[in-house]
């Protein structure tokens, strides 16, 4: 087993999200609600999940009124001040991230080429600019 969330990680995530985690065995969940917009979500983090293909690692899920999102084999995360957590899965070529914010925001980026993270933003196609800017924040945490 590779990466696993520690008690210190859970504390850091709880602080940035402004909510305490509920713990059950080796899983944690946070219920977030934005009182201004009425948006809400449930973030769940599971350590040591059998993900198939002999992979055992963290699974991150987010359930909203609009949908359900999962990131398998989370390898790292980045706290992005003032109020977001970026959960990361990457290989040599591609990056996928699930981002959750204190205001019950949620974004998913999947199979993004690592090349665009360090590219000159002015040279990028406008369609990939948002993912390049958002995910460039993860470069220091990538394996």
JSON list of N, CA, C and O in Angstrom, two decimals, residues 76-78 86 88 90 95 97 113-121 131-143:
[
{"chain": "A", "resi": 76, "resn": "UNK", "atom": "N", "xyz": [-1.89, 11.93, -3.28]},
{"chain": "A", "resi": 76, "resn": "UNK", "atom": "CA", "xyz": [-1.45, 13.11, -2.55]},
{"chain": "A", "resi": 76, "resn": "UNK", "atom": "C", "xyz": [-2.61, 14.10, -2.50]},
{"chain": "A", "resi": 76, "resn": "UNK", "atom": "O", "xyz": [-3.65, 13.88, -3.11]},
{"chain": "A", "resi": 77, "resn": "UNK", "atom": "N", "xyz": [-2.39, 15.16, -1.79]},
{"chain": "A", "resi": 77, "resn": "UNK", "atom": "CA", "xyz": [-3.36, 16.25, -1.78]},
{"chain": "A", "resi": 77, "resn": "UNK", "atom": "C", "xyz": [-2.63, 17.56, -1.53]},
{"chain": "A", "resi": 77, "resn": "UNK", "atom": "O", "xyz": [-1.50, 17.58, -1.04]},
{"chain": "A", "resi": 78, "resn": "UNK", "atom": "N", "xyz": [-3.29, 18.67, -1.90]},
{"chain": "A", "resi": 78, "resn": "UNK", "atom": "CA", "xyz": [-2.73, 19.99, -1.69]},
{"chain": "A", "resi": 78, "resn": "UNK", "atom": "C", "xyz": [-3.80, 20.84, -1.01]},
{"chain": "A", "resi": 78, "resn": "UNK", "atom": "O", "xyz": [-4.96, 20.85, -1.46]},
{"chain": "A", "resi": 86, "resn": "UNK", "atom": "N", "xyz": [-7.25, 19.91, -2.83]},
{"chain": "A", "resi": 86, "resn": "UNK", "atom": "CA", "xyz": [-7.11, 19.28, -4.14]},
{"chain": "A", "resi": 86, "resn": "UNK", "atom": "C", "xyz": [-6.56, 17.87, -3.92]},
{"chain": "A", "resi": 86, "resn": "UNK", "atom": "O", "xyz": [-5.43, 17.71, -3.44]},
{"chain": "A", "resi": 88, "resn": "UNK", "atom": "N", "xyz": [-5.27, 14.31, -5.52]},
{"chain": "A", "resi": 88, "resn": "UNK", "atom": "CA", "xyz": [-4.52, 14.08, -6.75]},
{"chain": "A", "resi": 88, "resn": "UNK", "atom": "C", "xyz": [-4.27, 12.60, -7.02]},
{"chain": "A", "resi": 88, "resn": "UNK", "atom": "O", "xyz": [-3.93, 11.84, -6.11]},
{"chain": "A", "resi": 90, "resn": "UNK", "atom": "N", "xyz": [-1.97, 10.69, -10.25]},
{"chain": "A", "resi": 90, "resn": "UNK", "atom": "CA", "xyz": [-1.16, 11.01, -11.43]},
{"chain": "A", "resi": 90, "resn": "UNK", "atom": "C", "xyz": [-0.29, 9.83, -11.82]},
{"chain": "A", "resi": 90, "resn": "UNK", "atom": "O", "xyz": [0.02, 8.97, -11.00]},
{"chain": "A", "resi": 95, "resn": "UNK", "atom": "N", "xyz": [-2.75, 13.60, -15.18]},
{"chain": "A", "resi": 95, "resn": "UNK", "atom": "CA", "xyz": [-3.13, 14.00, -13.82]},
{"chain": "A", "resi": 95, "resn": "UNK", "atom": "C", "xyz": [-4.65, 14.06, -13.76]},
{"chain": "A", "resi": 95, "resn": "UNK", "atom": "O", "xyz": [-5.31, 14.54, -14.67]},
{"chain": "A", "resi": 97, "resn": "UNK", "atom": "N", "xyz": [-7.66, 15.20, -10.78]},
{"chain": "A", "resi": 97, "resn": "UNK", "atom": "CA", "xyz": [-7.84, 15.84, -9.48]},
{"chain": "A", "resi": 97, "resn": "UNK", "atom": "C", "xyz": [-9.31, 16.02, -9.16]},
{"chain": "A", "resi": 97, "resn": "UNK", "atom": "O", "xyz": [-10.12, 16.31, -10.04]},
{"chain": "A", "resi": 113, "resn": "UNK", "atom": "N", "xyz": [-3.19, 16.18, -19.41]},
{"chain": "A", "resi": 113, "resn": "UNK", "atom": "CA", "xyz": [-1.78, 16.00, -19.76]},
{"chain": "A", "resi": 113, "resn": "UNK", "atom": "C", "xyz": [-0.90, 16.82, -18.82]},
{"chain": "A", "resi": 113, "resn": "UNK", "atom": "O", "xyz": [-1.13, 18.02, -18.61]},
{"chain": "A", "resi": 114, "resn": "UNK", "atom": "N", "xyz": [0.12, 16.18, -18.26]},
{"chain": "A", "resi": 114, "resn": "UNK", "atom": "CA", "xyz": [1.05, 16.88, -17.36]},
{"chain": "A", "resi": 114, "resn": "UNK", "atom": "C", "xyz": [1.77, 18.00, -18.08]},
{"chain": "A", "resi": 114, "resn": "UNK", "atom": "O", "xyz": [2.19, 18.97, -17.45]},
{"chain": "A", "resi": 115, "resn": "UNK", "atom": "N", "xyz": [1.91, 17.91, -19.40]},
{"chain": "A", "resi": 115, "resn": "UNK", "atom": "CA", "xyz": [2.63, 18.93, -20.17]},
{"chain": "A", "resi": 115, "resn": "UNK", "atom": "C", "xyz": [2.00, 20.31, -20.03]},
{"chain": "A", "resi": 115, "resn": "UNK", "atom": "O", "xyz": [2.71, 21.31, -20.02]},
{"chain": "A", "resi": 116, "resn": "UNK", "atom": "N", "xyz": [0.67, 20.37, -19.94]},
{"chain": "A", "resi": 116, "resn": "UNK", "atom": "CA", "xyz": [0.03, 21.69, -19.90]},
{"chain": "A", "resi": 116, "resn": "UNK", "atom": "C", "xyz": [0.19, 22.38, -18.54]},
{"chain": "A", "resi": 116, "resn": "UNK", "atom": "O", "xyz": [0.01, 23.58, -18.44]},
{"chain": "A", "resi": 117, "resn": "UNK", "atom": "N", "xyz": [0.55, 21.62, -17.50]},
{"chain": "A", "resi": 117, "resn": "UNK", "atom": "CA", "xyz": [0.67, 22.23, -16.17]},
{"chain": "A", "resi": 117, "resn": "UNK", "atom": "C", "xyz": [1.81, 23.23, -16.09]},
{"chain": "A", "resi": 117, "resn": "UNK", "atom": "O", "xyz": [1.73, 24.20, -15.33]},
{"chain": "A", "resi": 118, "resn": "UNK", "atom": "N", "xyz": [2.85, 23.00, -16.85]},
{"chain": "A", "resi": 118, "resn": "UNK", "atom": "CA", "xyz": [4.00, 23.91, -16.81]},
{"chain": "A", "resi": 118, "resn": "UNK", "atom": "C", "xyz": [4.15, 24.70, -18.10]},
{"chain": "A", "resi": 118, "resn": "UNK", "atom": "O", "xyz": [5.16, 25.36, -18.32]},
{"chain": "A", "resi": 119, "resn": "UNK", "atom": "N", "xyz": [3.15, 24.65, -18.95]},
{"chain": "A", "resi": 119, "resn": "UNK", "atom": "CA", "xyz": [3.20, 25.37, -20.23]},
{"chain": "A", "resi": 119, "resn": "UNK", "atom": "C", "xyz": [2.99, 26.86, -20.02]},
{"chain": "A", "resi": 119, "resn": "UNK", "atom": "O", "xyz": [2.46, 27.31, -19.00]},
{"chain": "A", "resi": 120, "resn": "UNK", "atom": "N", "xyz": [3.41, 27.63, -21.01]},
{"chain": "A", "resi": 120, "resn": "UNK", "atom": "CA", "xyz": [3.12, 29.06, -21.04]},
{"chain": "A", "resi": 120, "resn": "UNK", "atom": "C", "xyz": [1.62, 29.22, -21.26]},
{"chain": "A", "resi": 120, "resn": "UNK", "atom": "O", "xyz": [1.11, 28.82, -22.32]},
{"chain": "A", "resi": 121, "resn": "UNK", "atom": "N", "xyz": [0.91, 29.75, -20.29]},
{"chain": "A", "resi": 121, "resn": "UNK", "atom": "CA", "xyz": [-0.55, 29.84, -20.38]},
{"chain": "A", "resi": 121, "resn": "UNK", "atom": "C", "xyz": [-1.00, 30.60, -21.63]},
{"chain": "A", "resi": 121, "resn": "UNK", "atom": "O", "xyz": [-2.05, 30.30, -22.19]},
{"chain": "A", "resi": 131, "resn": "UNK", "atom": "N", "xyz": [-8.11, 24.28, -16.63]},
{"chain": "A", "resi": 131, "resn": "UNK", "atom": "CA", "xyz": [-7.50, 23.10, -16.02]},
{"chain": "A", "resi": 131, "resn": "UNK", "atom": "C", "xyz": [-6.00, 23.31, -15.82]},
{"chain": "A", "resi": 131, "resn": "UNK", "atom": "O", "xyz": [-5.44, 22.92, -14.79]},
{"chain": "A", "resi": 132, "resn": "UNK", "atom": "N", "xyz": [-5.34, 23.94, -16.77]},
{"chain": "A", "resi": 132, "resn": "UNK", "atom": "CA", "xyz": [-3.90, 24.19, -16.64]},
{"chain": "A", "resi": 132, "resn": "UNK", "atom": "C", "xyz": [-3.61, 25.10, -15.45]},
{"chain": "A", "resi": 132, "resn": "UNK", "atom": "O", "xyz": [-2.70, 24.84, -14.66]},
{"chain": "A", "resi": 133, "resn": "UNK", "atom": "N", "xyz": [-4.39, 26.16, -15.31]},
{"chain": "A", "resi": 133, "resn": "UNK", "atom": "CA", "xyz": [-4.17, 27.09, -14.19]},
{"chain": "A", "resi": 133, "resn": "UNK", "atom": "C", "xyz": [-4.47, 26.43, -12.86]},
{"chain": "A", "resi": 133, "resn": "UNK", "atom": "O", "xyz": [-3.69, 26.52, -11.91]},
{"chain": "A", "resi": 134, "resn": "UNK", "atom": "N", "xyz": [-5.60, 25.76, -12.76]},
{"chain": "A", "resi": 134, "resn": "UNK", "atom": "CA", "xyz": [-6.01, 25.13, -11.50]},
{"chain": "A", "resi": 134, "resn": "UNK", "atom": "C", "xyz": [-5.03, 24.03, -11.10]},
{"chain": "A", "resi": 134, "resn": "UNK", "atom": "O", "xyz": [-4.61, 23.96, -9.96]},
{"chain": "A", "resi": 135, "resn": "UNK", "atom": "N", "xyz": [-4.65, 23.16, -12.03]},
{"chain": "A", "resi": 135, "resn": "UNK", "atom": "CA", "xyz": [-3.82, 22.02, -11.70]},
{"chain": "A", "resi": 135, "resn": "UNK", "atom": "C", "xyz": [-2.34, 22.34, -11.60]},
{"chain": "A", "resi": 135, "resn": "UNK", "atom": "O", "xyz": [-1.57, 21.56, -11.04]},
{"chain": "A", "resi": 136, "resn": "UNK", "atom": "N", "xyz": [-1.92, 23.49, -12.12]},
{"chain": "A", "resi": 136, "resn": "UNK", "atom": "CA", "xyz": [-0.51, 23.88, -11.96]},
{"chain": "A", "resi": 136, "resn": "UNK", "atom": "C", "xyz": [-0.17, 24.02, -10.48]},
{"chain": "A", "resi": 136, "resn": "UNK", "atom": "O", "xyz": [0.98, 23.88, -10.08]},
{"chain": "A", "resi": 137, "resn": "UNK", "atom": "N", "xyz": [-1.19, 24.23, -9.65]},
{"chain": "A", "resi": 137, "resn": "UNK", "atom": "CA", "xyz": [-0.99, 24.33, -8.19]},
{"chain": "A", "resi": 137, "resn": "UNK", "atom": "C", "xyz": [-0.54, 23.01, -7.59]},
{"chain": "A", "resi": 137, "resn": "UNK", "atom": "O", "xyz": [-0.03, 22.97, -6.48]},
{"chain": "A", "resi": 138, "resn": "UNK", "atom": "N", "xyz": [-0.74, 21.92, -8.32]},
{"chain": "A", "resi": 138, "resn": "UNK", "atom": "CA", "xyz": [-0.43, 20.59, -7.78]},
{"chain": "A", "resi": 138, "resn": "UNK", "atom": "C", "xyz": [0.97, 20.10, -8.14]},
{"chain": "A", "resi": 138, "resn": "UNK", "atom": "O", "xyz": [1.39, 19.06, -7.65]},
{"chain": "A", "resi": 139, "resn": "UNK", "atom": "N", "xyz": [1.68, 20.82, -8.98]},
{"chain": "A", "resi": 139, "resn": "UNK", "atom": "CA", "xyz": [2.96, 20.33, -9.50]},
{"chain": "A", "resi": 139, "resn": "UNK", "atom": "C", "xyz": [3.93, 19.88, -8.40]},
{"chain": "A", "resi": 139, "resn": "UNK", "atom": "O", "xyz": [4.62, 18.88, -8.56]},
{"chain": "A", "resi": 140, "resn": "UNK", "atom": "N", "xyz": [3.99, 20.60, -7.31]},
{"chain": "A", "resi": 140, "resn": "UNK", "atom": "CA", "xyz": [4.93, 20.25, -6.25]},
{"chain": "A", "resi": 140, "resn": "UNK", "atom": "C", "xyz": [4.55, 18.96, -5.53]},
{"chain": "A", "resi": 140, "resn": "UNK", "atom": "O", "xyz": [5.39, 18.33, -4.89]},
{"chain": "A", "resi": 141, "resn": "UNK", "atom": "N", "xyz": [3.29, 18.55, -5.63]},
{"chain": "A", "resi": 141, "resn": "UNK", "atom": "CA", "xyz": [2.83, 17.34, -4.93]},
{"chain": "A", "resi": 141, "resn": "UNK", "atom": "C", "xyz": [2.76, 16.12, -5.84]},
{"chain": "A", "resi": 141, "resn": "UNK", "atom": "O", "xyz": [2.44, 15.03, -5.37]},
{"chain": "A", "resi": 142, "resn": "UNK", "atom": "N", "xyz": [3.08, 16.29, -7.12]},
{"chain": "A", "resi": 142, "resn": "UNK", "atom": "CA", "xyz": [2.98, 15.17, -8.05]},
{"chain": "A", "resi": 142, "resn": "UNK", "atom": "C", "xyz": [4.13, 14.19, -7.86]},
{"chain": "A", "resi": 142, "resn": "UNK", "atom": "O", "xyz": [5.26, 14.61, -7.62]},
{"chain": "A", "resi": 143, "resn": "UNK", "atom": "N", "xyz": [3.84, 12.90, -7.99]},
{"chain": "A", "resi": 143, "resn": "UNK", "atom": "CA", "xyz": [4.91, 11.90, -7.89]},
{"chain": "A", "resi": 143, "resn": "UNK", "atom": "C", "xyz": [5.85, 11.96, -9.08]},
{"chain": "A", "resi": 143, "resn": "UNK", "atom": "O", "xyz": [5.52, 12.43, -10.12]}
]
